[in-house]
Amino acid sequence: MSGGRRSDRALAAAEQVARMRGEVMFLMQRPGSCFDFLVSGPTGTSAIRAERALRIHGSPAEIAVTHAAPIARISAATLAPGISRELWFWSPWGTMRYFRVDGTSLIELDMLGVVRAPLVKGALAGAVRPRWRKSRRKSGGPDPLPGPGPGQSPGTGFHHQKPGTPGPSLAPAGSSDREPAPVRYLRRRAREKGQAGNPAGGTGPTA
């Protein structure tokens, strides 16, 4: 609710914010005057009315009901096309709120004149995120690597493998044509025995 007489402190605080938005031009106050100044900046030109309010908390709809009289005057004022109508509230505790007047409704702005994003509802804020494994399976992509289990350190997990798919090769790169170690050992032993039985390198006795 307004504190009655127009507040010089509210006007001074509003001027500081307005100069952040652009060029400020004060309006001559006459009987029936509705706005205090114009501000022109990158977001356009706005006609501003600064009000002192003891309570500025609540939703825009609640504030519109509490301050119905100044909102009605702002809506009825004659302005050039393209000039928006704004109502700013300043509390004696130094807080401010900024609204654009749209008929009998209020749209809350930030101090730079940008429409404030709506608050996230509790149901959305606490919603459970979908499991990554399920979303990847539905999309046809590969399964993700499972995280480490109890007592395991990072990097000790194994990739989940679907039935019927070949597993990864454990042989070192470039050794796919090399014989297994047991076969190489038996061949070497056979050669050593052959050399021991025929030291001269002959063919040996025949049957």
Coordinates of C-alpha atoms in Angstrom, one line a residue:
M1 CA 0.0 0.0 0.0
S2 CA 1.3 3.5 -0.8
G3 CA 2.5 5.6 2.0
G4 CA 0.4 8.6 0.8
R5 CA 2.5 11.6 -0.2
R6 CA 5.0 11.0 -3.0
S7 CA 8.4 10.1 -1.6
D8 CA 11.5 12.0 -2.6
R9 CA 13.6 9.0 -1.4
A10 CA 11.7 6.6 -3.7
L11 CA 12.2 9.0 -6.6
A12 CA 15.9 9.3 -5.9
A13 CA 16.3 5.5 -5.8
A14 CA 14.3 5.1 -9.0
E15 CA 16.5 7.7 -10.7
Q16 CA 19.7 5.7 -10.0
V17 CA 18.2 2.6 -11.5
A18 CA 16.8 4.4 -14.5
R19 CA 20.2 5.8 -15.4
M20 CA 21.4 2.3 -15.7
R21 CA 18.9 1.7 -18.4
G22 CA 19.5 4.8 -20.5
E23 CA 18.8 8.5 -20.8
V24 CA 16.4 9.9 -18.2
M25 CA 14.1 12.9 -18.7
F26 CA 12.1 14.2 -15.8
L27 CA 8.5 15.3 -16.4
M28 CA 6.9 18.4 -15.0
Q29 CA 4.5 17.5 -12.2
R30 CA 1.1 19.0 -12.7
P31 CA -2.3 18.2 -11.1
G32 CA -3.3 14.8 -12.5
S33 CA 0.3 13.9 -13.6
C34 CA 0.8 10.2 -13.6
F35 CA 4.5 9.6 -14.4
D36 CA 7.7 10.9 -12.9
F37 CA 10.1 10.5 -15.8
L38 CA 10.9 8.9 -19.1
V39 CA 13.8 6.5 -19.6
S40 CA 15.1 5.7 -23.1
G41 CA 17.5 2.9 -23.7
P42 CA 18.2 -0.2 -25.8
T43 CA 14.9 -1.9 -24.7
G44 CA 12.9 1.2 -25.8
T45 CA 11.2 4.1 -24.1
S46 CA 9.3 3.7 -20.8
A47 CA 7.2 6.1 -18.7
I48 CA 8.0 5.4 -15.0
R49 CA 6.0 6.1 -11.9
A50 CA 7.9 5.5 -8.6
E51 CA 5.8 4.7 -5.6
R52 CA 6.7 4.3 -1.9
A53 CA 5.3 1.0 -0.5
L54 CA 5.5 -0.4 3.0
R55 CA 5.0 -3.9 1.6
I56 CA 6.2 -5.0 -1.8
H57 CA 6.2 -8.8 -1.3
G58 CA 3.7 -11.0 -3.0
S59 CA 2.7 -12.1 -6.5
P60 CA 2.1 -9.6 -9.3
A61 CA -1.6 -10.4 -9.0
E62 CA -1.7 -9.6 -5.3
I63 CA 0.2 -6.3 -5.8
A64 CA -2.1 -5.4 -8.6
V65 CA -5.1 -5.7 -6.2
T66 CA -3.3 -3.7 -3.5
H67 CA -2.3 -0.9 -5.8
A68 CA -5.3 -0.8 -8.0
A69 CA -5.7 3.0 -7.9
P70 CA -2.3 4.0 -9.4
I71 CA -2.5 1.1 -11.9
A72 CA -5.8 2.4 -13.1
R73 CA -4.4 5.9 -13.6
I74 CA -1.4 4.6 -15.4
S75 CA -3.6 2.5 -17.7
A76 CA -5.8 5.5 -18.5
A77 CA -2.9 7.9 -19.3
T78 CA -2.4 9.0 -22.9
L79 CA 1.0 8.1 -24.3
A80 CA 2.6 8.0 -27.7
P81 CA 2.6 4.6 -29.4
G82 CA 5.6 2.4 -28.5
I83 CA 6.1 3.9 -24.9
S84 CA 5.6 1.3 -22.2
R85 CA 4.0 2.0 -18.8
E86 CA 5.9 1.0 -15.7
L87 CA 5.3 1.2 -12.0
W88 CA 8.2 0.9 -9.6
F89 CA 7.9 0.3 -5.9
W90 CA 10.5 1.3 -3.3
S91 CA 10.3 0.2 0.3
P92 CA 11.8 2.1 3.3
W93 CA 14.1 -0.9 3.8
G94 CA 15.8 -0.2 0.5
T95 CA 14.3 -3.0 -1.7
M96 CA 12.7 -2.3 -5.1
R97 CA 10.5 -4.1 -7.5
Y98 CA 9.7 -3.1 -11.1
F99 CA 6.5 -3.9 -13.1
R100 CA 5.1 -3.2 -16.6
V101 CA 1.5 -2.2 -16.5
D102 CA -0.7 -4.1 -19.1
G103 CA -4.2 -3.0 -18.6
T104 CA -5.0 -4.0 -15.0
S105 CA -2.3 -6.6 -14.9
L106 CA 1.4 -6.4 -13.9
I107 CA 4.3 -8.0 -15.5
E108 CA 7.4 -8.1 -13.3
L109 CA 10.7 -6.8 -14.8
D110 CA 14.3 -6.7 -13.5
M111 CA 16.1 -3.4 -13.0
L112 CA 17.2 -3.4 -16.7
G113 CA 13.6 -3.7 -18.0
V114 CA 13.8 -7.4 -19.0
V115 CA 10.9 -9.6 -18.1
R116 CA 11.7 -11.9 -15.2
A117 CA 11.6 -15.6 -15.9
P118 CA 8.8 -17.4 -14.1
L119 CA 9.7 -19.3 -11.0
V120 CA 10.4 -23.1 -11.4
K121 CA 7.6 -25.0 -9.7
G122 CA 8.5 -27.5 -6.9
A123 CA 7.4 -30.5 -9.0
L124 CA 9.8 -29.6 -11.7
A125 CA 12.6 -28.6 -9.4
G126 CA 12.5 -32.0 -7.6
A127 CA 11.7 -34.2 -10.6
V128 CA 13.7 -37.4 -11.0
R129 CA 16.0 -37.4 -14.0
P130 CA 15.6 -40.3 -16.4
R131 CA 18.1 -43.1 -16.1
W132 CA 20.8 -42.8 -18.7
R133 CA 21.0 -46.6 -19.4
K134 CA 17.3 -46.8 -20.3
S135 CA 17.4 -43.7 -22.5
R136 CA 20.4 -45.0 -24.5
R137 CA 18.8 -48.4 -25.0
K138 CA 15.6 -46.9 -26.4
S139 CA 17.5 -44.8 -28.8
G140 CA 19.5 -47.8 -30.1
G141 CA 22.9 -46.5 -28.9
P142 CA 25.5 -48.6 -27.2
D143 CA 25.2 -49.4 -23.5
P144 CA 27.2 -47.1 -21.2
L145 CA 30.1 -48.4 -19.1
P146 CA 28.8 -49.4 -15.6
G147 CA 30.2 -47.5 -12.7
P148 CA 32.5 -49.1 -10.1
G149 CA 30.8 -51.5 -7.8
P150 CA 31.3 -51.8 -4.0
G151 CA 34.9 -52.0 -3.1
Q152 CA 36.1 -51.3 -6.6
S153 CA 38.2 -48.3 -7.7
P154 CA 37.3 -46.3 -10.9
G155 CA 38.3 -48.2 -14.0
T156 CA 37.8 -51.7 -12.7
G157 CA 34.3 -52.2 -14.3
F158 CA 33.7 -54.2 -17.4
H159 CA 31.7 -53.1 -20.4
H160 CA 28.3 -54.8 -20.6
Q161 CA 28.2 -57.1 -23.6
K162 CA 25.1 -58.3 -25.4
P163 CA 24.7 -62.1 -26.0
G164 CA 25.9 -63.2 -29.5
T165 CA 28.4 -60.4 -30.0
P166 CA 32.1 -61.1 -30.2
G167 CA 34.2 -60.0 -27.3
P168 CA 37.2 -57.7 -27.5
S169 CA 40.5 -59.2 -28.5
L170 CA 43.0 -59.4 -25.7
A171 CA 46.1 -60.0 -27.9
P172 CA 48.5 -57.1 -28.4
A173 CA 48.4 -55.1 -31.5
G174 CA 50.4 -56.5 -34.4
S175 CA 50.5 -60.1 -32.9
S176 CA 47.4 -61.6 -34.5
D177 CA 49.6 -64.0 -36.7
R178 CA 52.0 -65.1 -34.0
E179 CA 51.6 -68.7 -32.7
P180 CA 50.7 -69.3 -29.0
A181 CA 53.6 -69.6 -26.6
P182 CA 53.0 -73.4 -25.8
V183 CA 53.2 -74.2 -29.6
R184 CA 56.4 -72.2 -30.0
Y185 CA 57.9 -73.9 -27.0
L186 CA 57.2 -77.4 -28.3
R187 CA 58.6 -76.6 -31.8
R188 CA 61.8 -75.2 -30.2
R189 CA 62.2 -78.4 -28.1
A190 CA 61.8 -80.6 -31.1
R191 CA 64.4 -78.7 -33.0
E192 CA 66.9 -78.9 -30.1
K193 CA 66.3 -82.7 -29.8
G194 CA 66.8 -83.1 -33.6
Q195 CA 70.1 -81.2 -33.4
A196 CA 71.3 -83.3 -30.4
G197 CA 70.6 -86.7 -32.2
N198 CA 72.4 -85.6 -35.4
P199 CA 75.3 -83.3 -34.5
A200 CA 76.9 -83.7 -38.0
G201 CA 73.8 -82.4 -39.7
G202 CA 73.2 -85.7 -41.6
T203 CA 70.0 -87.4 -42.3
G204 CA 70.6 -90.3 -39.9
P205 CA 70.2 -94.0 -40.4
T206 CA 67.3 -95.2 -42.4
A207 CA 65.2 -98.3 -41.9

